[in-house]
Amino acid sequence: MNWLAPDSKFMRAWSNLVDGVWINILMLVTSIPIITIGAALTAGHDACRRSIEGEGKGVTANYFKSFKTNFIKATLLWLPFLVALIALVWSWIVLQIAPLLIIWLIGFEWVFALQARFENTVAGTLKNTFIFGISHIAMTVALVIVDAVFVALLVASWFHMPGGLFLLVILGYGTMLMLHIPVTERVFKPYLADPADSPESMQR
């Protein structure tokens, strides 16, 4: 198959990369108020999934539709994670308590993916976040590794190659979410086949 053909693996990967970069830019812009980061992360998950699956009217339209639809719940989900993160940074500097960070990471890797994929109450999403995160711990580790590699590249670039930092910021978390989607969708698949099987939630 011609690698430049629209349906070739190379062109699909290139298209996903371009969409991931644009989604990342949208996430950066809409995250500026800080309090909107939860809605931005949820919209990023949703837009990345729809981009990979070819759903919706376009990346930008998908993103802002999800941002608007999920804004209230995603913000309510983000606030406790933000407060916990601030407390964790303080506790790590002062007390160096690592287990609390592990719990935070488990929740963070799943909470906005669940909000983007299922309709549920805020409390229900928080509960399912840790159910999914712990019961699918191997997948959780895979998601953490993806994010850890990106953060490591940012840190390394900051100290050793500042010129590459701008490129990494542009690629950003939007491209990382493109790598998250196959992992989260694999876990969600049994619940998407029959919404009734999903724990206290409905698929979007």
mmCIF file with all atom_site columns, C-alpha atoms in Angstrom:
data_model
loop_
_atom_site.group_PDB
_atom_site.id
_atom_site.type_symbol
_atom_site.label_atom_id
_atom_site.label_alt_id
_atom_site.label_comp_id
_atom_site.label_asym_id
_atom_site.label_entity_id
_atom_site.label_seq_id
_atom_site.pdbx_PDB_ins_code
_atom_site.Cartn_x
_atom_site.Cartn_y
_atom_site.Cartn_z
_atom_site.occupancy
_atom_site.B_iso_or_equiv
_atom_site.pdbx_formal_charge
_atom_site.auth_seq_id
_atom_site.auth_comp_id
_atom_site.auth_asym_id
_atom_site.auth_atom_id
_atom_site.pdbx_PDB_model_num
ATOM 1   C CA . MET A 1 1   ? 0.000   0.000  0.000  1.00 0.00 ? 1   MET A CA 1
ATOM 2   C CA . ASN A 1 2   ? 1.241   3.500  -0.829 1.00 0.00 ? 2   ASN A CA 1
ATOM 3   C CA . TRP A 1 3   ? 2.326   5.069  2.469  1.00 0.00 ? 3   TRP A CA 1
ATOM 4   C CA . LEU A 1 4   ? 0.949   8.423  1.286  1.00 0.00 ? 4   LEU A CA 1
ATOM 5   C CA . ALA A 1 5   ? -2.512  6.985  0.640  1.00 0.00 ? 5   ALA A CA 1
ATOM 6   C CA . PRO A 1 6   ? -5.178  8.612  2.867  1.00 0.00 ? 6   PRO A CA 1
ATOM 7   C CA . ASP A 1 7   ? -5.996  5.277  4.532  1.00 0.00 ? 7   ASP A CA 1
ATOM 8   C CA . SER A 1 8   ? -2.379  4.183  5.072  1.00 0.00 ? 8   SER A CA 1
ATOM 9   C CA . LYS A 1 9   ? -1.112  3.687  8.625  1.00 0.00 ? 9   LYS A CA 1
ATOM 10  C CA . PHE A 1 10  ? 1.407   6.481  8.145  1.00 0.00 ? 10  PHE A CA 1
ATOM 11  C CA . MET A 1 11  ? -1.189  9.027  7.046  1.00 0.00 ? 11  MET A CA 1
ATOM 12  C CA . ARG A 1 12  ? -3.592  8.022  9.819  1.00 0.00 ? 12  ARG A CA 1
ATOM 13  C CA . ALA A 1 13  ? -0.786  8.400  12.361 1.00 0.00 ? 13  ALA A CA 1
ATOM 14  C CA . TRP A 1 14  ? 0.174   11.767 10.858 1.00 0.00 ? 14  TRP A CA 1
ATOM 15  C CA . SER A 1 15  ? -3.443  12.935 10.972 1.00 0.00 ? 15  SER A CA 1
ATOM 16  C CA . ASN A 1 16  ? -3.727  11.874 14.616 1.00 0.00 ? 16  ASN A CA 1
ATOM 17  C CA . LEU A 1 17  ? -0.501  13.725 15.438 1.00 0.00 ? 17  LEU A CA 1
ATOM 18  C CA . VAL A 1 18  ? -1.736  16.927 13.787 1.00 0.00 ? 18  VAL A CA 1
ATOM 19  C CA . ASP A 1 19  ? -5.085  16.645 15.573 1.00 0.00 ? 19  ASP A CA 1
ATOM 20  C CA . GLY A 1 20  ? -3.272  15.957 18.853 1.00 0.00 ? 20  GLY A CA 1
ATOM 21  C CA . VAL A 1 21  ? -1.184  19.124 18.453 1.00 0.00 ? 21  VAL A CA 1
ATOM 22  C CA . TRP A 1 22  ? -4.277  21.215 17.719 1.00 0.00 ? 22  TRP A CA 1
ATOM 23  C CA . ILE A 1 23  ? -6.164  19.688 20.644 1.00 0.00 ? 23  ILE A CA 1
ATOM 24  C CA . ASN A 1 24  ? -3.182  20.474 22.847 1.00 0.00 ? 24  ASN A CA 1
ATOM 25  C CA . ILE A 1 25  ? -3.273  24.113 21.750 1.00 0.00 ? 25  ILE A CA 1
ATOM 26  C CA . LEU A 1 26  ? -7.000  24.270 22.507 1.00 0.00 ? 26  LEU A CA 1
ATOM 27  C CA . MET A 1 27  ? -6.335  22.714 25.916 1.00 0.00 ? 27  MET A CA 1
ATOM 28  C CA . LEU A 1 28  ? -3.577  25.223 26.686 1.00 0.00 ? 28  LEU A CA 1
ATOM 29  C CA . VAL A 1 29  ? -5.761  28.199 25.777 1.00 0.00 ? 29  VAL A CA 1
ATOM 30  C CA . THR A 1 30  ? -8.832  26.983 27.671 1.00 0.00 ? 30  THR A CA 1
ATOM 31  C CA . SER A 1 31  ? -6.743  26.024 30.730 1.00 0.00 ? 31  SER A CA 1
ATOM 32  C CA . ILE A 1 32  ? -5.402  29.534 31.322 1.00 0.00 ? 32  ILE A CA 1
ATOM 33  C CA . PRO A 1 33  ? -7.929  30.309 34.105 1.00 0.00 ? 33  PRO A CA 1
ATOM 34  C CA . ILE A 1 34  ? -6.633  27.153 35.945 1.00 0.00 ? 34  ILE A CA 1
ATOM 35  C CA . ILE A 1 35  ? -10.119 26.362 37.252 1.00 0.00 ? 35  ILE A CA 1
ATOM 36  C CA . THR A 1 36  ? -11.101 25.242 33.730 1.00 0.00 ? 36  THR A CA 1
ATOM 37  C CA . ILE A 1 37  ? -8.355  22.595 33.490 1.00 0.00 ? 37  ILE A CA 1
ATOM 38  C CA . GLY A 1 38  ? -10.810 19.805 34.322 1.00 0.00 ? 38  GLY A CA 1
ATOM 39  C CA . ALA A 1 39  ? -13.128 20.790 31.469 1.00 0.00 ? 39  ALA A CA 1
ATOM 40  C CA . ALA A 1 40  ? -10.126 21.109 29.150 1.00 0.00 ? 40  ALA A CA 1
ATOM 41  C CA . LEU A 1 41  ? -8.848  17.633 30.049 1.00 0.00 ? 41  LEU A CA 1
ATOM 42  C CA . THR A 1 42  ? -12.292 16.113 29.576 1.00 0.00 ? 42  THR A CA 1
ATOM 43  C CA . ALA A 1 43  ? -12.750 17.858 26.227 1.00 0.00 ? 43  ALA A CA 1
ATOM 44  C CA . GLY A 1 44  ? -9.253  16.740 25.231 1.00 0.00 ? 44  GLY A CA 1
ATOM 45  C CA . HIS A 1 45  ? -10.077 13.096 25.937 1.00 0.00 ? 45  HIS A CA 1
ATOM 46  C CA . ASP A 1 46  ? -13.342 13.331 24.040 1.00 0.00 ? 46  ASP A CA 1
ATOM 47  C CA . ALA A 1 47  ? -11.898 15.191 21.038 1.00 0.00 ? 47  ALA A CA 1
ATOM 48  C CA . CYS A 1 48  ? -8.958  12.769 20.769 1.00 0.00 ? 48  CYS A CA 1
ATOM 49  C CA . ARG A 1 49  ? -11.241 9.737  20.822 1.00 0.00 ? 49  ARG A CA 1
ATOM 50  C CA . ARG A 1 50  ? -13.594 11.198 18.231 1.00 0.00 ? 50  ARG A CA 1
ATOM 51  C CA . SER A 1 51  ? -10.637 12.166 16.052 1.00 0.00 ? 51  SER A CA 1
ATOM 52  C CA . ILE A 1 52  ? -9.248  8.622  16.115 1.00 0.00 ? 52  ILE A CA 1
ATOM 53  C CA . GLU A 1 53  ? -12.689 7.131  15.436 1.00 0.00 ? 53  GLU A CA 1
ATOM 54  C CA . GLY A 1 54  ? -13.652 9.740  12.840 1.00 0.00 ? 54  GLY A CA 1
ATOM 55  C CA . GLU A 1 55  ? -16.693 10.986 14.724 1.00 0.00 ? 55  GLU A CA 1
ATOM 56  C CA . GLY A 1 56  ? -18.225 14.440 14.897 1.00 0.00 ? 56  GLY A CA 1
ATOM 57  C CA . LYS A 1 57  ? -17.997 17.548 12.735 1.00 0.00 ? 57  LYS A CA 1
ATOM 58  C CA . GLY A 1 58  ? -14.309 18.294 13.279 1.00 0.00 ? 58  GLY A CA 1
ATOM 59  C CA . VAL A 1 59  ? -11.704 18.529 16.021 1.00 0.00 ? 59  VAL A CA 1
ATOM 60  C CA . THR A 1 60  ? -12.492 22.097 17.088 1.00 0.00 ? 60  THR A CA 1
ATOM 61  C CA . ALA A 1 61  ? -16.256 21.566 17.096 1.00 0.00 ? 61  ALA A CA 1
ATOM 62  C CA . ASN A 1 62  ? -15.887 18.300 19.020 1.00 0.00 ? 62  ASN A CA 1
ATOM 63  C CA . TYR A 1 63  ? -13.609 19.938 21.557 1.00 0.00 ? 63  TYR A CA 1
ATOM 64  C CA . PHE A 1 64  ? -15.780 22.928 22.372 1.00 0.00 ? 64  PHE A CA 1
ATOM 65  C CA . LYS A 1 65  ? -18.984 20.884 22.380 1.00 0.00 ? 65  LYS A CA 1
ATOM 66  C CA . SER A 1 66  ? -17.476 18.569 24.988 1.00 0.00 ? 66  SER A CA 1
ATOM 67  C CA . PHE A 1 67  ? -15.955 21.487 26.908 1.00 0.00 ? 67  PHE A CA 1
ATOM 68  C CA . LYS A 1 68  ? -19.362 23.145 27.188 1.00 0.00 ? 68  LYS A CA 1
ATOM 69  C CA . THR A 1 69  ? -21.289 19.948 27.933 1.00 0.00 ? 69  THR A CA 1
ATOM 70  C CA . ASN A 1 70  ? -18.911 18.725 30.641 1.00 0.00 ? 70  ASN A CA 1
ATOM 71  C CA . PHE A 1 71  ? -17.876 22.077 32.112 1.00 0.00 ? 71  PHE A CA 1
ATOM 72  C CA . ILE A 1 72  ? -19.780 21.952 35.407 1.00 0.00 ? 72  ILE A CA 1
ATOM 73  C CA . LYS A 1 73  ? -19.134 18.314 36.304 1.00 0.00 ? 73  LYS A CA 1
ATOM 74  C CA . ALA A 1 74  ? -15.542 18.357 35.049 1.00 0.00 ? 74  ALA A CA 1
ATOM 75  C CA . THR A 1 75  ? -14.828 21.476 37.108 1.00 0.00 ? 75  THR A CA 1
ATOM 76  C CA . LEU A 1 76  ? -16.332 19.897 40.224 1.00 0.00 ? 76  LEU A CA 1
ATOM 77  C CA . LEU A 1 77  ? -14.129 16.850 39.585 1.00 0.00 ? 77  LEU A CA 1
ATOM 78  C CA . TRP A 1 78  ? -11.034 18.987 39.008 1.00 0.00 ? 78  TRP A CA 1
ATOM 79  C CA . LEU A 1 79  ? -11.286 21.116 42.149 1.00 0.00 ? 79  LEU A CA 1
ATOM 80  C CA . PRO A 1 80  ? -10.588 18.295 44.651 1.00 0.00 ? 80  PRO A CA 1
ATOM 81  C CA . PHE A 1 81  ? -7.719  17.082 42.462 1.00 0.00 ? 81  PHE A CA 1
ATOM 82  C CA . LEU A 1 82  ? -6.295  20.619 42.351 1.00 0.00 ? 82  LEU A CA 1
ATOM 83  C CA . VAL A 1 83  ? -6.538  21.033 46.127 1.00 0.00 ? 83  VAL A CA 1
ATOM 84  C CA . ALA A 1 84  ? -5.062  17.557 46.635 1.00 0.00 ? 84  ALA A CA 1
ATOM 85  C CA . LEU A 1 85  ? -2.213  18.349 44.224 1.00 0.00 ? 85  LEU A CA 1
ATOM 86  C CA . ILE A 1 86  ? -1.321  21.523 46.120 1.00 0.00 ? 86  ILE A CA 1
ATOM 87  C CA . ALA A 1 87  ? -1.393  19.567 49.387 1.00 0.00 ? 87  ALA A CA 1
ATOM 88  C CA . LEU A 1 88  ? 0.710   16.791 47.841 1.00 0.00 ? 88  LEU A CA 1
ATOM 89  C CA . VAL A 1 89  ? 3.363   19.207 46.619 1.00 0.00 ? 89  VAL A CA 1
ATOM 90  C CA . TRP A 1 90  ? 3.575   20.655 50.124 1.00 0.00 ? 90  TRP A CA 1
ATOM 91  C CA . SER A 1 91  ? 3.646   17.224 51.780 1.00 0.00 ? 91  SER A CA 1
ATOM 92  C CA . TRP A 1 92  ? 6.295   15.982 49.372 1.00 0.00 ? 92  TRP A CA 1
ATOM 93  C CA . ILE A 1 93  ? 8.552   18.973 50.051 1.00 0.00 ? 93  ILE A CA 1
ATOM 94  C CA . VAL A 1 94  ? 8.065   18.796 53.803 1.00 0.00 ? 94  VAL A CA 1
ATOM 95  C CA . LEU A 1 95  ? 7.278   15.137 54.527 1.00 0.00 ? 95  LEU A CA 1
ATOM 96  C CA . GLN A 1 96  ? 8.182   13.304 51.293 1.00 0.00 ? 96  GLN A CA 1
ATOM 97  C CA . ILE A 1 97  ? 5.111   11.056 51.412 1.00 0.00 ? 97  ILE A CA 1
ATOM 98  C CA . ALA A 1 98  ? 5.055   9.161  48.103 1.00 0.00 ? 98  ALA A CA 1
ATOM 99  C CA . PRO A 1 99  ? 1.997   6.874  48.573 1.00 0.00 ? 99  PRO A CA 1
ATOM 100 C CA . LEU A 1 100 ? -0.389  9.843  48.521 1.00 0.00 ? 100 LEU A CA 1
ATOM 101 C CA . LEU A 1 101 ? 1.005   10.869 45.139 1.00 0.00 ? 101 LEU A CA 1
ATOM 102 C CA . ILE A 1 102 ? 0.375   7.348  43.838 1.00 0.00 ? 102 ILE A CA 1
ATOM 103 C CA . ILE A 1 103 ? -3.274  7.556  44.882 1.00 0.00 ? 103 ILE A CA 1
ATOM 104 C CA . TRP A 1 104 ? -3.571  10.964 43.196 1.00 0.00 ? 104 TRP A CA 1
ATOM 105 C CA . LEU A 1 105 ? -2.048  9.624  39.964 1.00 0.00 ? 105 LEU A CA 1
ATOM 106 C CA . ILE A 1 106 ? -4.423  6.647  39.877 1.00 0.00 ? 106 ILE A CA 1
ATOM 107 C CA . GLY A 1 107 ? -7.369  9.004  40.105 1.00 0.00 ? 107 GLY A CA 1
ATOM 108 C CA . PHE A 1 108 ? -6.011  11.602 37.701 1.00 0.00 ? 108 PHE A CA 1
ATOM 109 C CA . GLU A 1 109 ? -5.346  9.074  34.924 1.00 0.00 ? 109 GLU A CA 1
ATOM 110 C CA . TRP A 1 110 ? -8.996  7.936  34.848 1.00 0.00 ? 110 TRP A CA 1
ATOM 111 C CA . VAL A 1 111 ? -11.296 10.639 36.168 1.00 0.00 ? 111 VAL A CA 1
ATOM 112 C CA . PHE A 1 112 ? -11.505 12.835 33.069 1.00 0.00 ? 112 PHE A CA 1
ATOM 113 C CA . ALA A 1 113 ? -11.500 9.878  30.685 1.00 0.00 ? 113 ALA A CA 1
ATOM 114 C CA . LEU A 1 114 ? -14.555 8.555  32.532 1.00 0.00 ? 114 LEU A CA 1
ATOM 115 C CA . GLN A 1 115 ? -16.232 11.966 32.531 1.00 0.00 ? 115 GLN A CA 1
ATOM 116 C CA . ALA A 1 116 ? -15.663 12.226 28.772 1.00 0.00 ? 116 ALA A CA 1
ATOM 117 C CA . ARG A 1 117 ? -17.023 8.742  28.065 1.00 0.00 ? 117 ARG A CA 1
ATOM 118 C CA . PHE A 1 118 ? -19.877 8.159  30.521 1.00 0.00 ? 118 PHE A CA 1
ATOM 119 C CA . GLU A 1 119 ? -22.785 10.150 31.885 1.00 0.00 ? 119 GLU A CA 1
ATOM 120 C CA . ASN A 1 120 ? -22.757 9.926  35.668 1.00 0.00 ? 120 ASN A CA 1
ATOM 121 C CA . THR A 1 121 ? -22.958 11.963 38.855 1.00 0.00 ? 121 THR A CA 1
ATOM 122 C CA . VAL A 1 122 ? -19.806 13.636 40.122 1.00 0.00 ? 122 VAL A CA 1
ATOM 123 C CA . ALA A 1 123 ? -19.712 11.256 43.095 1.00 0.00 ? 123 ALA A CA 1
ATOM 124 C CA . GLY A 1 124 ? -20.329 8.265  40.822 1.00 0.00 ? 124 GLY A CA 1
ATOM 125 C CA . THR A 1 125 ? -17.496 9.277  38.498 1.00 0.00 ? 125 THR A CA 1
ATOM 126 C CA . LEU A 1 126 ? -15.104 9.745  41.415 1.00 0.00 ? 126 LEU A CA 1
ATOM 127 C CA . LYS A 1 127 ? -16.009 6.320  42.799 1.00 0.00 ? 127 LYS A CA 1
ATOM 128 C CA . ASN A 1 128 ? -15.615 4.627  39.422 1.00 0.00 ? 128 ASN A CA 1
ATOM 129 C CA . THR A 1 129 ? -12.317 6.427  38.891 1.00 0.00 ? 129 THR A CA 1
ATOM 130 C CA . PHE A 1 130 ? -10.649 4.420  41.628 1.00 0.00 ? 130 PHE A CA 1
ATOM 131 C CA . ILE A 1 131 ? -12.552 1.240  40.785 1.00 0.00 ? 131 ILE A CA 1
ATOM 132 C CA . PHE A 1 132 ? -11.202 1.366  37.227 1.00 0.00 ? 132 PHE A CA 1
ATOM 133 C CA . GLY A 1 133 ? -7.788  2.622  38.286 1.00 0.00 ? 133 GLY A CA 1
ATOM 134 C CA . ILE A 1 134 ? -7.180  -0.145 40.814 1.00 0.00 ? 134 ILE A CA 1
ATOM 135 C CA . SER A 1 135 ? -8.961  -3.038 39.084 1.00 0.00 ? 135 SER A CA 1
ATOM 136 C CA . HIS A 1 136 ? -7.085  -2.278 35.844 1.00 0.00 ? 136 HIS A CA 1
ATOM 137 C CA . ILE A 1 137 ? -3.796  -1.428 37.510 1.00 0.00 ? 137 ILE A CA 1
ATOM 138 C CA . ALA A 1 138 ? -1.670  -2.609 34.557 1.00 0.00 ? 138 ALA A CA 1
ATOM 139 C CA . MET A 1 139 ? -3.460  -0.164 32.270 1.00 0.00 ? 139 MET A CA 1
ATOM 140 C CA . THR A 1 140 ? -3.111  2.555  34.894 1.00 0.00 ? 140 THR A CA 1
ATOM 141 C CA . VAL A 1 141 ? 0.640   1.932  35.000 1.00 0.00 ? 141 VAL A CA 1
ATOM 142 C CA . ALA A 1 142 ? 0.748   2.165  31.196 1.00 0.00 ? 142 ALA A CA 1
ATOM 143 C CA . LEU A 1 143 ? -0.987  5.567  31.306 1.00 0.00 ? 143 LEU A CA 1
ATOM 144 C CA . VAL A 1 144 ? 1.350   6.807  34.035 1.00 0.00 ? 144 VAL A CA 1
ATOM 145 C CA . ILE A 1 145 ? 4.383   5.681  32.016 1.00 0.00 ? 145 ILE A CA 1
ATOM 146 C CA . VAL A 1 146 ? 3.183   7.619  28.952 1.00 0.00 ? 146 VAL A CA 1
ATOM 147 C CA . ASP A 1 147 ? 2.786   10.766 31.037 1.00 0.00 ? 147 ASP A CA 1
ATOM 148 C CA . ALA A 1 148 ? 6.027   10.194 32.940 1.00 0.00 ? 148 ALA A CA 1
ATOM 149 C CA . VAL A 1 149 ? 7.994   9.936  29.693 1.00 0.00 ? 149 VAL A CA 1
ATOM 150 C CA . PHE A 1 150 ? 6.543   13.241 28.520 1.00 0.00 ? 150 PHE A CA 1
ATOM 151 C CA . VAL A 1 151 ? 7.296   14.976 31.832 1.00 0.00 ? 151 VAL A CA 1
ATOM 152 C CA . ALA A 1 152 ? 10.829  13.533 31.790 1.00 0.00 ? 152 ALA A CA 1
ATOM 153 C CA . LEU A 1 153 ? 11.358  14.928 28.285 1.00 0.00 ? 153 LEU A CA 1
ATOM 154 C CA . LEU A 1 154 ? 10.152  18.339 29.437 1.00 0.00 ? 154 LEU A CA 1
ATOM 155 C CA . VAL A 1 155 ? 12.521  18.332 32.412 1.00 0.00 ? 155 VAL A CA 1
ATOM 156 C CA . ALA A 1 156 ? 15.450  17.077 30.340 1.00 0.00 ? 156 ALA A CA 1
ATOM 157 C CA . SER A 1 157 ? 14.783  19.673 27.667 1.00 0.00 ? 157 SER A CA 1
ATOM 158 C CA . TRP A 1 158 ? 14.541  22.441 30.278 1.00 0.00 ? 158 TRP A CA 1
ATOM 159 C CA . PHE A 1 159 ? 17.998  21.631 31.655 1.00 0.00 ? 159 PHE A CA 1
ATOM 160 C CA . HIS A 1 160 ? 19.850  20.317 28.616 1.00 0.00 ? 160 HIS A CA 1
ATOM 161 C CA . MET A 1 161 ? 18.133  21.540 25.447 1.00 0.00 ? 161 MET A CA 1
ATOM 162 C CA . PRO A 1 162 ? 15.942  24.599 26.089 1.00 0.00 ? 162 PRO A CA 1
ATOM 163 C CA . GLY A 1 163 ? 15.471  25.107 22.350 1.00 0.00 ? 163 GLY A CA 1
ATOM 164 C CA . GLY A 1 164 ? 13.384  21.933 22.166 1.00 0.00 ? 164 GLY A CA 1
ATOM 165 C CA . LEU A 1 165 ? 11.099  22.972 25.007 1.00 0.00 ? 165 LEU A CA 1
ATOM 166 C CA . PHE A 1 166 ? 8.797   24.994 22.754 1.00 0.00 ? 166 PHE A CA 1
ATOM 167 C CA . LEU A 1 167 ? 8.262   21.989 20.464 1.00 0.00 ? 167 LEU A CA 1
ATOM 168 C CA . LEU A 1 168 ? 7.442   19.737 23.411 1.00 0.00 ? 168 LEU A CA 1
ATOM 169 C CA . VAL A 1 169 ? 4.960   22.277 24.783 1.00 0.00 ? 169 VAL A CA 1
ATOM 170 C CA . ILE A 1 170 ? 3.259   22.505 21.384 1.00 0.00 ? 170 ILE A CA 1
ATOM 171 C CA . LEU A 1 171 ? 3.095   18.721 21.072 1.00 0.00 ? 171 LEU A CA 1
ATOM 172 C CA . GLY A 1 172 ? 2.007   18.674 24.695 1.00 0.00 ? 172 GLY A CA 1
ATOM 173 C CA . TYR A 1 173 ? -0.555  16.659 26.565 1.00 0.00 ? 173 TYR A CA 1
ATOM 174 C CA . GLY A 1 174 ? -2.916  16.570 23.586 1.00 0.00 ? 174 GLY A CA 1
ATOM 175 C CA . THR A 1 175 ? -0.581  14.178 21.772 1.00 0.00 ? 175 THR A CA 1
ATOM 176 C CA . MET A 1 176 ? -0.193  12.141 24.970 1.00 0.00 ? 176 MET A CA 1
ATOM 177 C CA . LEU A 1 177 ? -3.968  11.756 25.104 1.00 0.00 ? 177 LEU A CA 1
ATOM 178 C CA . MET A 1 178 ? -3.845  10.258 21.608 1.00 0.00 ? 178 MET A CA 1
ATOM 179 C CA . LEU A 1 179 ? -1.764  7.489  23.197 1.00 0.00 ? 179 LEU A CA 1
ATOM 180 C CA . HIS A 1 180 ? -4.143  7.246  26.166 1.00 0.00 ? 180 HIS A CA 1
ATOM 181 C CA . ILE A 1 181 ? -7.246  6.583  24.075 1.00 0.00 ? 181 ILE A CA 1
ATOM 182 C CA . PRO A 1 182 ? -6.395  3.040  22.869 1.00 0.00 ? 182 PRO A CA 1
ATOM 183 C CA . VAL A 1 183 ? -5.670  2.064  26.487 1.00 0.00 ? 183 VAL A CA 1
ATOM 184 C CA . THR A 1 184 ? -8.795  3.585  28.037 1.00 0.00 ? 184 THR A CA 1
ATOM 185 C CA . GLU A 1 185 ? -11.059 2.404  25.216 1.00 0.00 ? 185 GLU A CA 1
ATOM 186 C CA . ARG A 1 186 ? -9.820  -1.155 25.672 1.00 0.00 ? 186 ARG A CA 1
ATOM 187 C CA . VAL A 1 187 ? -10.857 -0.976 29.315 1.00 0.00 ? 187 VAL A CA 1
ATOM 188 C CA . PHE A 1 188 ? -14.175 0.748  28.556 1.00 0.00 ? 188 PHE A CA 1
ATOM 189 C CA . LYS A 1 189 ? -15.124 -1.610 25.693 1.00 0.00 ? 189 LYS A CA 1
ATOM 190 C CA . PRO A 1 190 ? -17.103 -4.160 27.791 1.00 0.00 ? 190 PRO A CA 1
ATOM 191 C CA . TYR A 1 191 ? -19.191 -1.358 29.279 1.00 0.00 ? 191 TYR A CA 1
ATOM 192 C CA . LEU A 1 192 ? -19.762 0.349  25.936 1.00 0.00 ? 192 LEU A CA 1
ATOM 193 C CA . ALA A 1 193 ? -21.130 -2.828 24.369 1.00 0.00 ? 193 ALA A CA 1
ATOM 194 C CA . ASP A 1 194 ? -24.065 -2.693 26.752 1.00 0.00 ? 194 ASP A CA 1
ATOM 195 C CA . PRO A 1 195 ? -24.611 0.544  28.705 1.00 0.00 ? 195 PRO A CA 1
ATOM 196 C CA . ALA A 1 196 ? -26.500 -1.444 31.341 1.00 0.00 ? 196 ALA A CA 1
ATOM 197 C CA . ASP A 1 197 ? -23.241 -3.178 32.253 1.00 0.00 ? 197 ASP A CA 1
ATOM 198 C CA . SER A 1 198 ? -21.545 0.101  33.104 1.00 0.00 ? 198 SER A CA 1
ATOM 199 C CA . PRO A 1 199 ? -21.384 0.659  36.879 1.00 0.00 ? 199 PRO A CA 1
ATOM 200 C CA . GLU A 1 200 ? -24.002 3.328  37.635 1.00 0.00 ? 200 GLU A CA 1
ATOM 201 C CA . SER A 1 201 ? -23.344 5.166  34.391 1.00 0.00 ? 201 SER A CA 1
ATOM 202 C CA . MET A 1 202 ? -24.422 5.540  30.787 1.00 0.00 ? 202 MET A CA 1
ATOM 203 C CA . GLN A 1 203 ? -22.167 5.786  27.776 1.00 0.00 ? 203 GLN A CA 1
ATOM 204 C CA . ARG A 1 204 ? -22.072 9.039  25.861 1.00 0.00 ? 204 ARG A CA 1
#
